[in-house]
Coordinates of C-alpha atoms and ligand atoms in Angstrom, one line a residue:
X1 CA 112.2 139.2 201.3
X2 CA 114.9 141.2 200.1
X3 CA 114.5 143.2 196.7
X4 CA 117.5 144.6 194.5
X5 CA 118.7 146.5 191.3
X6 CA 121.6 145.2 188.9
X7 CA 122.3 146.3 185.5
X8 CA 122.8 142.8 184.1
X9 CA 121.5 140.7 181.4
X10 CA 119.3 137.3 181.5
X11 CA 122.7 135.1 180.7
X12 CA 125.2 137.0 182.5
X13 CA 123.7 137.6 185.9
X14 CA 124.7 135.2 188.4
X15 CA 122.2 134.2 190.8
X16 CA 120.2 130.6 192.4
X17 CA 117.7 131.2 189.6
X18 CA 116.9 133.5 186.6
X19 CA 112.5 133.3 185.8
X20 CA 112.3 134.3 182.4
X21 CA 108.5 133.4 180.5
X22 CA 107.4 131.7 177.2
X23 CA 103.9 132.4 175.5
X24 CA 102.5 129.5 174.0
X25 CA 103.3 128.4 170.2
X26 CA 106.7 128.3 171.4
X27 CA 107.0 132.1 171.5
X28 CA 110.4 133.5 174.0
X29 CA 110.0 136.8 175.3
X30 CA 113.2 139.0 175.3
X31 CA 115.2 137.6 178.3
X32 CA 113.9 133.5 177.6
X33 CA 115.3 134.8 173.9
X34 CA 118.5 136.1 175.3
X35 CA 119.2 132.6 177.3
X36 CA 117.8 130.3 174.5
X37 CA 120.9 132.3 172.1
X38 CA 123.2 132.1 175.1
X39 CA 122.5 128.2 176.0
X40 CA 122.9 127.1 172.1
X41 CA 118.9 127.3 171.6
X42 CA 118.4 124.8 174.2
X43 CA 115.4 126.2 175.2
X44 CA 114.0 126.1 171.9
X45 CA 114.8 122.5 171.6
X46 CA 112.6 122.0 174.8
X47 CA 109.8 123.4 173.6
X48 CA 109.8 121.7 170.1
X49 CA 109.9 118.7 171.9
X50 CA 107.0 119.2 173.7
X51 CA 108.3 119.6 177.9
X52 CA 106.6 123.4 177.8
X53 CA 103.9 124.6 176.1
X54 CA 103.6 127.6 177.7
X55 CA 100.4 127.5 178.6
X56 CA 99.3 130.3 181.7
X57 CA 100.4 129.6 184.7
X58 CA 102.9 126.2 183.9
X59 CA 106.3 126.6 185.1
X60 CA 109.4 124.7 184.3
X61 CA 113.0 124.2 186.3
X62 CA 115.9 123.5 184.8
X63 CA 119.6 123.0 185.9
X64 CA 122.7 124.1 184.6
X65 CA 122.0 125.7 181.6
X66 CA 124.5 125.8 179.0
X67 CA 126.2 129.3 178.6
X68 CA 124.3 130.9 181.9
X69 CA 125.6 132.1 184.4
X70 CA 122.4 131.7 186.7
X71 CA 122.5 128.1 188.7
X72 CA 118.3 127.6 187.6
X73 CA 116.3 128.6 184.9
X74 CA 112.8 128.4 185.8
X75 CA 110.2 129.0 182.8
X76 CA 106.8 130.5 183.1
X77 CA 104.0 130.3 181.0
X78 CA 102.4 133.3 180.0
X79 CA 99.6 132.0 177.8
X80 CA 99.0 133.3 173.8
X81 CA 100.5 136.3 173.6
X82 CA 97.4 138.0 172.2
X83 CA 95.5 137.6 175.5
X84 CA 98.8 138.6 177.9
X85 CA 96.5 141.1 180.3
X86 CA 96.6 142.3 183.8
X87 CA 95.3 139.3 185.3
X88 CA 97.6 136.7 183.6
X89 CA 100.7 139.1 184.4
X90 CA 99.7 138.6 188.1
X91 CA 98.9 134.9 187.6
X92 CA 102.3 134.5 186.2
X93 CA 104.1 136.0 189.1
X94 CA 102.2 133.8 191.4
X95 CA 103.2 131.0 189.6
X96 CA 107.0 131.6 189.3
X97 CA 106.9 132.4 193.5
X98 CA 105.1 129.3 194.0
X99 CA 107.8 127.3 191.4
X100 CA 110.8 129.4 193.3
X101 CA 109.6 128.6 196.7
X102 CA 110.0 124.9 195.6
X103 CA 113.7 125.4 195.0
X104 CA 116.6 126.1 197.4
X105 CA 117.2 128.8 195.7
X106 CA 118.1 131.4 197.9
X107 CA 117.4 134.6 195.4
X108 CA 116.6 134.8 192.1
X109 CA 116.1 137.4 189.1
X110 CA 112.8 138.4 188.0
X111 CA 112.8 139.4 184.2
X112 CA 109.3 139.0 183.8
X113 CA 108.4 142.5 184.6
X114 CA 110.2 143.2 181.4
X115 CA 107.3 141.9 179.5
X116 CA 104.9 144.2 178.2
X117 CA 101.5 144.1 178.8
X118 CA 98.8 146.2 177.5
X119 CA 98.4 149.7 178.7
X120 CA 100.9 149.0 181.4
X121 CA 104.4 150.3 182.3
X122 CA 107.3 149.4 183.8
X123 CA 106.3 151.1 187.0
X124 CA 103.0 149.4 187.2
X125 CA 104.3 145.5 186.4
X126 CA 106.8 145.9 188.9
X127 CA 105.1 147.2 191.9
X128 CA 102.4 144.3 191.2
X129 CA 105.6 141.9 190.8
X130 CA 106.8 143.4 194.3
X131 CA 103.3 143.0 195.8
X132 CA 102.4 139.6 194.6
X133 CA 105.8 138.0 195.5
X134 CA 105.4 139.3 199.3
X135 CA 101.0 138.6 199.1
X136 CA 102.3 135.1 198.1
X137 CA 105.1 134.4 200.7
X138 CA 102.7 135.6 203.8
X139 CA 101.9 133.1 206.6
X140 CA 99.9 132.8 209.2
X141 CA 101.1 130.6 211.9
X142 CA 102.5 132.5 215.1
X143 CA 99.4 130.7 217.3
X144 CA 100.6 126.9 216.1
X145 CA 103.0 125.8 218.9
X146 CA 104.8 124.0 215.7
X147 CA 105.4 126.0 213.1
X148 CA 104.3 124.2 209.5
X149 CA 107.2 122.7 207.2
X150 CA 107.2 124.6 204.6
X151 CA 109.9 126.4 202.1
X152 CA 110.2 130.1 202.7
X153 CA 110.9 130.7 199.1
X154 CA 114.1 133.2 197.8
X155 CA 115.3 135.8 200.3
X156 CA 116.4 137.9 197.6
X157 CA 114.7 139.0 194.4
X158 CA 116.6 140.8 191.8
X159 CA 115.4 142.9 189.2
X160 CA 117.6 143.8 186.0
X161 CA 117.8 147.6 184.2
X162 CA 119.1 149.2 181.3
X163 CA 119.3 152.8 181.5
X164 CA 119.2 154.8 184.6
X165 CA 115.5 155.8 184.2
X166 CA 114.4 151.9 184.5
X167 CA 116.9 152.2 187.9
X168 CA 114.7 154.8 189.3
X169 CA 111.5 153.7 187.8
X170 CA 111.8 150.5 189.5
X171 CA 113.1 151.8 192.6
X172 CA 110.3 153.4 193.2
X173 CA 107.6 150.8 191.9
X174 CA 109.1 148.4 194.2
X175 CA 109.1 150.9 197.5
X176 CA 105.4 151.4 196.7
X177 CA 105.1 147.9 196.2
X178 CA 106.2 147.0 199.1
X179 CA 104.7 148.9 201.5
X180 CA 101.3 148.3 200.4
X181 CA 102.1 144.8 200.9
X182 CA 102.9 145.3 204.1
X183 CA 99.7 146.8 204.9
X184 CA 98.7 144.4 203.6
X185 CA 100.2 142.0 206.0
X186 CA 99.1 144.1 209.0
X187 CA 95.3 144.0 207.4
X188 CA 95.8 140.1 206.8
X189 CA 97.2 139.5 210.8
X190 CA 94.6 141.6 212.2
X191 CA 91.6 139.4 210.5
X192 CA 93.2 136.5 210.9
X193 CA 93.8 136.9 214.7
X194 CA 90.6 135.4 216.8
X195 CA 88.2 137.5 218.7
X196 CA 89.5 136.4 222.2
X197 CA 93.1 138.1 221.1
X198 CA 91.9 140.7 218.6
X199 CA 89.6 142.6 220.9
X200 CA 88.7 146.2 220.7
X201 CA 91.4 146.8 223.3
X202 CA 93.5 145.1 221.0
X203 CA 92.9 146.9 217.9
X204 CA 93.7 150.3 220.0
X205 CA 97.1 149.0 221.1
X206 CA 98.2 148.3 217.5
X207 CA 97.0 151.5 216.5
X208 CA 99.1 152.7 219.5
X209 CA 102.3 151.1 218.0
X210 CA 101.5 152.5 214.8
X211 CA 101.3 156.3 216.0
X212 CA 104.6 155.7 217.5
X213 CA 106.7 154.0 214.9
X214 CA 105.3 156.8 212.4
X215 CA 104.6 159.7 214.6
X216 CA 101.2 159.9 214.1
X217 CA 98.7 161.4 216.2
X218 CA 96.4 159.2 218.1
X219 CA 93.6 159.7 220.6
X220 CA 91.6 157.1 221.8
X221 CA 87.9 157.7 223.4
X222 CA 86.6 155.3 226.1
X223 CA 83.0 154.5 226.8
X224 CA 82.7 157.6 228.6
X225 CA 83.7 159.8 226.2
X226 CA 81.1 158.1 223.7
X227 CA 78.3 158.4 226.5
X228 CA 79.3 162.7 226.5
X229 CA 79.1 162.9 222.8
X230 CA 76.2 161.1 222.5
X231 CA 76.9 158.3 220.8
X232 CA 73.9 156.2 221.5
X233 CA 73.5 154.2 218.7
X234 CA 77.6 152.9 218.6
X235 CA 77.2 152.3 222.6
X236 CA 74.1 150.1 222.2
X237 CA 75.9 147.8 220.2
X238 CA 79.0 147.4 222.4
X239 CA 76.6 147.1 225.6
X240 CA 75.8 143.5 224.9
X241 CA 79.7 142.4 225.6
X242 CA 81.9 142.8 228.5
X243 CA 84.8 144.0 226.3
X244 CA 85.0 147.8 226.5
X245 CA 84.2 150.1 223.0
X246 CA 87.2 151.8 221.8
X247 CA 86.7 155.0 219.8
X248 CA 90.2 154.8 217.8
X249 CA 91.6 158.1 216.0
X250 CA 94.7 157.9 214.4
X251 CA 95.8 161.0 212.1
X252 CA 98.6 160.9 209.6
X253 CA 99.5 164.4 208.3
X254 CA 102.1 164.4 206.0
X255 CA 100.5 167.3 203.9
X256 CA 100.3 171.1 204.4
X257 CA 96.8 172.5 205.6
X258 CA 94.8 170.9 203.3
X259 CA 91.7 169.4 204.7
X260 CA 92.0 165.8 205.4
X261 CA 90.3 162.1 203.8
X262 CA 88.8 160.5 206.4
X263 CA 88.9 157.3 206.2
X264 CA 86.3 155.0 208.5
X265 CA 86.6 151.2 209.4
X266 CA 83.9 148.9 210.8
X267 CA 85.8 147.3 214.0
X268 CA 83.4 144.7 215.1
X269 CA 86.3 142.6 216.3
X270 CA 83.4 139.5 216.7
X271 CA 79.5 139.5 215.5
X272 CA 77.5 136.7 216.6
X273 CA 74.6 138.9 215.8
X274 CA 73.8 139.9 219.0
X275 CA 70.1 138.6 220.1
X276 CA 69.0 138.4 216.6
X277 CA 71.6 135.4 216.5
X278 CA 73.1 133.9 213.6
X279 CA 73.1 130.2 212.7
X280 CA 76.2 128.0 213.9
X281 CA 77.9 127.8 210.7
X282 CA 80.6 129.4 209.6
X283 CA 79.6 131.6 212.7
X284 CA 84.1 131.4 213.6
X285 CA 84.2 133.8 210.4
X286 CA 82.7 136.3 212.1
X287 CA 85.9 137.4 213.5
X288 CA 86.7 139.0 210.2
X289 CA 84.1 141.9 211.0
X290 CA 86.8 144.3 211.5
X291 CA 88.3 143.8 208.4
X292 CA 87.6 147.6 207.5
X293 CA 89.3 148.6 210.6
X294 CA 92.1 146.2 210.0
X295 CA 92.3 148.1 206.1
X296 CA 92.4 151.7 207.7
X297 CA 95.1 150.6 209.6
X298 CA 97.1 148.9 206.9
X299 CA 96.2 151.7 205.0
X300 CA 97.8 154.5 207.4
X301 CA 101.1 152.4 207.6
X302 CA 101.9 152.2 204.3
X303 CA 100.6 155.9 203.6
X304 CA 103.7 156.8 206.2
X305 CA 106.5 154.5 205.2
X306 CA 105.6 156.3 201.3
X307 CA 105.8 159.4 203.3
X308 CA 102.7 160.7 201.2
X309 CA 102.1 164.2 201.3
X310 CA 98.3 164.4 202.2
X311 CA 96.1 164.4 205.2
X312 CA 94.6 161.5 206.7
X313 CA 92.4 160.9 209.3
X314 CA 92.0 156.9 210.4
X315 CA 89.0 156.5 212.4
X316 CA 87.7 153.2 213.9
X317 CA 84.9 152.3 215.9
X318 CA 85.2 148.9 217.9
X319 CA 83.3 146.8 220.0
X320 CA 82.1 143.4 220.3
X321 CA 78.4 142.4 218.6
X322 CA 77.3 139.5 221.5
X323 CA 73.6 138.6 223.0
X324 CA 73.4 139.1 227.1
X325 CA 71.1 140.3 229.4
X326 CA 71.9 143.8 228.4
X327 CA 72.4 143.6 224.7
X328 CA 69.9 145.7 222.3
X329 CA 66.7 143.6 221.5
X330 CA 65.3 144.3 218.1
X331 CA 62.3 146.8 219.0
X332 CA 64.3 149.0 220.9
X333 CA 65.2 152.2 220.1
X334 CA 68.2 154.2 220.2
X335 CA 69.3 157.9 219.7
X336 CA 72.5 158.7 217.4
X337 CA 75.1 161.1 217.4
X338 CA 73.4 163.4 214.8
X339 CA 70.1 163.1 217.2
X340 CA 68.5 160.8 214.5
X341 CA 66.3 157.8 216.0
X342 CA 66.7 154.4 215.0
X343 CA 64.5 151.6 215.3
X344 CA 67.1 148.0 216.0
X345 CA 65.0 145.7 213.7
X346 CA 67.3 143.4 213.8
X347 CA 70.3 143.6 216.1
X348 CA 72.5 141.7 213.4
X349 CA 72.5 144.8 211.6
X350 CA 75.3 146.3 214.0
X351 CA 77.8 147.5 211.5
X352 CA 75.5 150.7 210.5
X353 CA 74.9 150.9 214.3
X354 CA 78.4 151.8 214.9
X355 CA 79.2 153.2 211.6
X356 CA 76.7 156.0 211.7
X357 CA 78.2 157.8 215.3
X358 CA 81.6 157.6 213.6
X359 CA 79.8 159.4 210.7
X360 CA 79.1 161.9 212.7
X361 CA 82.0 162.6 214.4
X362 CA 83.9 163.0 211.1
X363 CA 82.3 166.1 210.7
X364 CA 84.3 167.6 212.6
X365 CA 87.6 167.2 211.0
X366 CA 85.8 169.1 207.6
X367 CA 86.9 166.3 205.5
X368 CA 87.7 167.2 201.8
X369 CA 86.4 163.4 201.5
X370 CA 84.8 160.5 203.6
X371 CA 85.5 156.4 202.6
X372 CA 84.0 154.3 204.9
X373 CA 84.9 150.4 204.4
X374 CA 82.8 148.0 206.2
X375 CA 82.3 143.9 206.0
X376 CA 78.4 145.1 205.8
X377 CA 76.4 143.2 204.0
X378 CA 76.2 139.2 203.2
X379 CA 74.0 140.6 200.5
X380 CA 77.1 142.1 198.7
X381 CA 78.9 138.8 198.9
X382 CA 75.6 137.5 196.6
X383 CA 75.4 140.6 194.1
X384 CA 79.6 140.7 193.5
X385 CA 80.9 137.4 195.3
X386 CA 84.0 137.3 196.0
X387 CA 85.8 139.6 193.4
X388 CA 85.0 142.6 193.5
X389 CA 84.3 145.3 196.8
X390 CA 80.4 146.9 196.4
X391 CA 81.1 151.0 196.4
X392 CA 78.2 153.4 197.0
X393 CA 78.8 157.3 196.8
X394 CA 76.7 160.6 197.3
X395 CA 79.4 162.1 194.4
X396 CA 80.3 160.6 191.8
X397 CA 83.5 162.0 191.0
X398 CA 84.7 160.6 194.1
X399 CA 83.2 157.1 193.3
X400 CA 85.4 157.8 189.9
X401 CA 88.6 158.2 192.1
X402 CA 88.0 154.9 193.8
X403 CA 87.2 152.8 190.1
X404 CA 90.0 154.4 188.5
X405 CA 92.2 153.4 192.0
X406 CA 90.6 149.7 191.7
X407 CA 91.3 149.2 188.2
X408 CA 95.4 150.5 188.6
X409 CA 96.0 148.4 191.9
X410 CA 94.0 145.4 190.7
X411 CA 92.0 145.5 193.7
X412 CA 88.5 146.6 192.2
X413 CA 85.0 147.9 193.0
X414 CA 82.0 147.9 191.5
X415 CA 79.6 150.6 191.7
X416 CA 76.0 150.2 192.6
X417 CA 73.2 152.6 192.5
X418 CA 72.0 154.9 195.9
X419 CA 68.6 156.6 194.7
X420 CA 66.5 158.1 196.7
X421 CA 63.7 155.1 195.8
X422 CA 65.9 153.2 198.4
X423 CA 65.5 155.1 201.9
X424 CA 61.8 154.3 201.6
X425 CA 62.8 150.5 202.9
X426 CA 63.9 152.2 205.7
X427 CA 60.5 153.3 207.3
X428 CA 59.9 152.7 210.6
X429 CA 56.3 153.4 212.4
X430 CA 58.4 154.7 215.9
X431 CA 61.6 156.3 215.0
X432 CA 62.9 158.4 212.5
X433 CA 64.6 155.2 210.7
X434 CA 64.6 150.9 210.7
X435 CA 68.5 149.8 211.2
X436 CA 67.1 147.2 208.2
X437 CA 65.3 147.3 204.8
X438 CA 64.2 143.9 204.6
X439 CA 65.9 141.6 202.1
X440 CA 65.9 143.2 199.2
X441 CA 68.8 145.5 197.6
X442 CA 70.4 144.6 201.3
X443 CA 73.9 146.0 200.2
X444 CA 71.8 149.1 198.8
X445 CA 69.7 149.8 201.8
X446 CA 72.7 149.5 204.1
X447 CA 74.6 152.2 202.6
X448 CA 71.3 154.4 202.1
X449 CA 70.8 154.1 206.3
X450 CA 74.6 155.5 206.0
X451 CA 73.7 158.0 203.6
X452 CA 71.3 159.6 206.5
X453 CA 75.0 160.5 208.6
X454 CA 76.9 161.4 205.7
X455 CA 75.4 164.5 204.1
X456 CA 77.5 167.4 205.1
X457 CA 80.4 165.8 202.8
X458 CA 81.5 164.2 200.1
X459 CA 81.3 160.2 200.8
X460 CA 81.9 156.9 199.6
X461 CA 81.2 153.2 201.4
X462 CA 83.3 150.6 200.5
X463 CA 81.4 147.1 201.3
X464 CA 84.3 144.3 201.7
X465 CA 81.9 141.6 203.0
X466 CA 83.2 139.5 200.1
X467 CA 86.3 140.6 199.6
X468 CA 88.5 141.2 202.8
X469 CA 88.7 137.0 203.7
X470 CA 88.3 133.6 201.9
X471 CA 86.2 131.3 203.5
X472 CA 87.1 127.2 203.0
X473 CA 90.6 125.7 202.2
X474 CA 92.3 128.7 202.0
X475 CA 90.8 130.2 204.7
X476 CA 92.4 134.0 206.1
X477 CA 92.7 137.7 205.3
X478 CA 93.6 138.8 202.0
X479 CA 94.4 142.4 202.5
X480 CA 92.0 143.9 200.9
X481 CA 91.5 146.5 200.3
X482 CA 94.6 148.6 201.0
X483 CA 95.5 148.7 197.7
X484 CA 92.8 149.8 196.6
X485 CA 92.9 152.6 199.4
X486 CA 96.2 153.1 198.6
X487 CA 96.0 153.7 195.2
X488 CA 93.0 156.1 195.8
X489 CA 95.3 158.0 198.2
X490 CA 98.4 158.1 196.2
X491 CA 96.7 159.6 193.5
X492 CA 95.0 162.3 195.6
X493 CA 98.5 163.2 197.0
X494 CA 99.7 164.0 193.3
X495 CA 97.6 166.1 192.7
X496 CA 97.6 168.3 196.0
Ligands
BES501 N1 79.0 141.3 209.4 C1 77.8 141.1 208.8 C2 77.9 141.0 207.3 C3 78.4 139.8 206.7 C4 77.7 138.6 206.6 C5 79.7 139.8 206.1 C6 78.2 137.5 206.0 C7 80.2 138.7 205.5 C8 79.5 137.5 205.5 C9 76.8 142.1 209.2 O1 76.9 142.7 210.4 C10 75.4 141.5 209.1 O2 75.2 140.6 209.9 N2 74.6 141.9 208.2 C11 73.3 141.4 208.0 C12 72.3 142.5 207.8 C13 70.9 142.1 207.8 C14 70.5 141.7 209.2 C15 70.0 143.2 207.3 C16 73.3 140.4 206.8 O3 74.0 140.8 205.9 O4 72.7 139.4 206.9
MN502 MN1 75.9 141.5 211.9
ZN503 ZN1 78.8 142.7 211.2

């Protein structure tokens, strides 16, 4: 989809549709005011007789409005204007994408990112507009040998000014916008894809195609390259699979010599659990385990189509999680990176396996800043569901950046707590550490283990277990959470 800038008005502008909104009590915001006057108050005769109430998230189409110029109307419901927030802003553009798509309109003129909403500006409403419009038009379908039926929505959307500060406020909102969203789209693809396609070898391909397209620098370590650095405790994970590990580093540097974010991504492109095998169920979901990989790399494009000036270092580890004849068995004990032995409890507990080597190895680039993001813990999807991502942080002005970053991109996190009381769940009677705390504080225990690797910087873990896919109906990637990344990022490079 297409976006563009016109310095029009609600009546005048010509296009297949013009989406303006209506609060409930029959209440027009500016542009529905500026077609109701236009049309003769036919859209105040509509209401008072009862076909909208503008309630959130209603829509209604109508044809050939008197006096506009536009071949559509469609009205959105924004609620009572009292409680117009965040969330029903983004509802509402959902709505009217869904109510376009369902029209042959080919574009149409969005003028509800003229509405205000609390605490928010131009600038924010219309990146979210841009975002939410391309979130909702995605598809997944290049694996069905038909492809579905269904509308592919406006190609165009148009978004109205006034003064030539608006022009460039927008221009920009909608660049950034976009540009998550299609990191978002990478994220959501890379999920989505199954773990006989999206294998580790896979994942270091795409990261491939992304160094060239944005000349980034990449360098990609093989299993014997793990085995010299001693990365025992990654390489006992990926020995149970015939797929080969893959030690992706992509590095974007569009800043000066400041030291870089690292950012880390759990790549378990399938987890069956390994020996300590999980149940049947819902077992297909599994090949959304490299989600955080998947959000690094979504991440890193959108970071160099903004053309961001900061330093940022993607790294991924990524390898299969499968029970064989060689696979770890829980008992056995392996040595890390940092020379640290762990005791495999439970071989299901791979993420931290892999995580931790990476860890390690991110010393090396003397981060100003670590963010690892991991589908780690089924426990997190209990303590937060589905809503928000569980954050962890050994600072807590860099846990700050990344709530501040949730609550601007709409893509939040939730802090939870990483006291010491923790590590003692982590015991073990014949190494230096368990790979499991037992059930308890699971999400909090994980990230404590992590805490072990992650001392010589500043660090933050990022748990997307319940955030990076919906299970059920509507089942795929959501993209999550580069915005949240990006955001975090973004904000960083502003102040360099
Ligand atoms: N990838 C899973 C975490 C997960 C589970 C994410 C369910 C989303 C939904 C991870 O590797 C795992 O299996 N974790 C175990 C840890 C346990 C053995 C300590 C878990 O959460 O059950
Ligand atoms: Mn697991
Ligand atoms: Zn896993």
């Amino acid at each position: 989809m297409e976006f563009s800038i016109k310095r029009s008005s609600p009546e005048k502008q010509r296009a297949g549709c013009a989406v303006v909104g209506v609060f409930e009590n029959r209440r027009l915001t500016r542009a529905a005011g500026q077609v109701n006057e236009a049309s003769g108050g036919y859209l105040e005769r509509l209401l008072k007789q009862g076909d909208m109430s503008g309630k959130a998230g209603s829509t209604l189409l109508l044809h050939e409005v008197p006096g506009v110029s536009s071949e559509r109307v469609l009205l959105v419901g924004l609620g009572k204007e009292s409680e117009f927030n965040d969330r029903v802003y983004r509802d509402a553009i959902k709505a009217a994408i869904r109510g376009l798509r369902d029209t042959g309109a080919k574009d149409a003129v969005m003028h509800l990112v003229h509405v205000p909403v609390k605490k928010r500006n131009l600038a924010w409403r219309a990146e979210q507009a841009a975002l939410m419009a391309l979130d909702c038009l995605y598809r997944f379908d290049r694996l069905k040998s038909r492809r579905d039926e269904v509308a592919s929505g406006p190609q165009r959307l148009i978004f109205n000014y006034e003064t030539p500060a608006d022009k460039k406020v927008l221009e920009a909102a909608l660049a950034k916008g976009r540009a998550i969203a299609g990191g978002m789209s990478l994220a959501k693809d890379l999920g989505n894809l199954p773990g006989n396609i999206c294998t580790p070898s896979y994942l270091a391909e795409q990261a491939t195609h992304l160094a060239e397209a944005h000349g980034m620098d990449l360098e990609v370590l093989e299993q014997e390259d793990m085995e010299r650095l001693g990365m025992g405790s990654l390489l006992s994970v990926a020995k149970g699979s015939d797929q080969p590990p893959k030690f992706i580093i992509l590095q974007y540097r569009g800043g000066n010599s400041e030291k870089p974010v690292v950012l880390v991504g759990k790549g378990i492109t399938f987890d069956s659990g390994g020996i300590s095998l999980k149940p049947a169920a819902e077992m297909d979901e599994m090949k959304y385990d490299m989600c955080g990989a998947a959000s690094v790399l979504g991440t890193l494009q959108a970071l160099a189509e903004l053309a961001l000036p900061l330093n940022v270092v993607g790294i991924i580890p990524t390898c299969e999680n499968l029970p064989s004849g060689r696979a770890n068995k829980p008992g056995d004990i392996v040595t890390s990176m940092s020379g640290q032995t762990i005791e495999v409890l439970n071989t299901d507990a791979e993420g931290r396996l892999i995580l931790c080597d990476a860890l390690t190895y991110a010393e090396r680039f003397e981060p100003a800043a670590v963010v690892d993001i991991a589908t780690l813990t089924g426990a997190c999807v209990i303590a937060l569901g589905h809503v928000a991502t569980g954050l962890l942080a050994n600072k807590q002005s860099l846990a700050n950046e990344l709530l501040a970053a949730g609550e601007e991109s709409g893509d939040r996190c939730w802090q939870l707590p990483l006291w010491e009381e923790y590590q003692d769940q982590l015991k073990s009677n014949f190494a230096d550490m368990a790979n499991i705390g037992g059930r308890p504080g699971g999400t909090i225990t994980a990230s404590a283990f992590l805490s072990r690797f992650t001392k010589k910087y500043d660090w933050a873990h990022l748990d997307i277990a319940g955030t990076a896919w919906k299970s059920g109906k509507e089942k795929g990637g959501t993209g999550r959470p580069v915005p949240l990344l990006v955001h975090f990022l973004a904000e960083r490079a502003s102040k360099a």
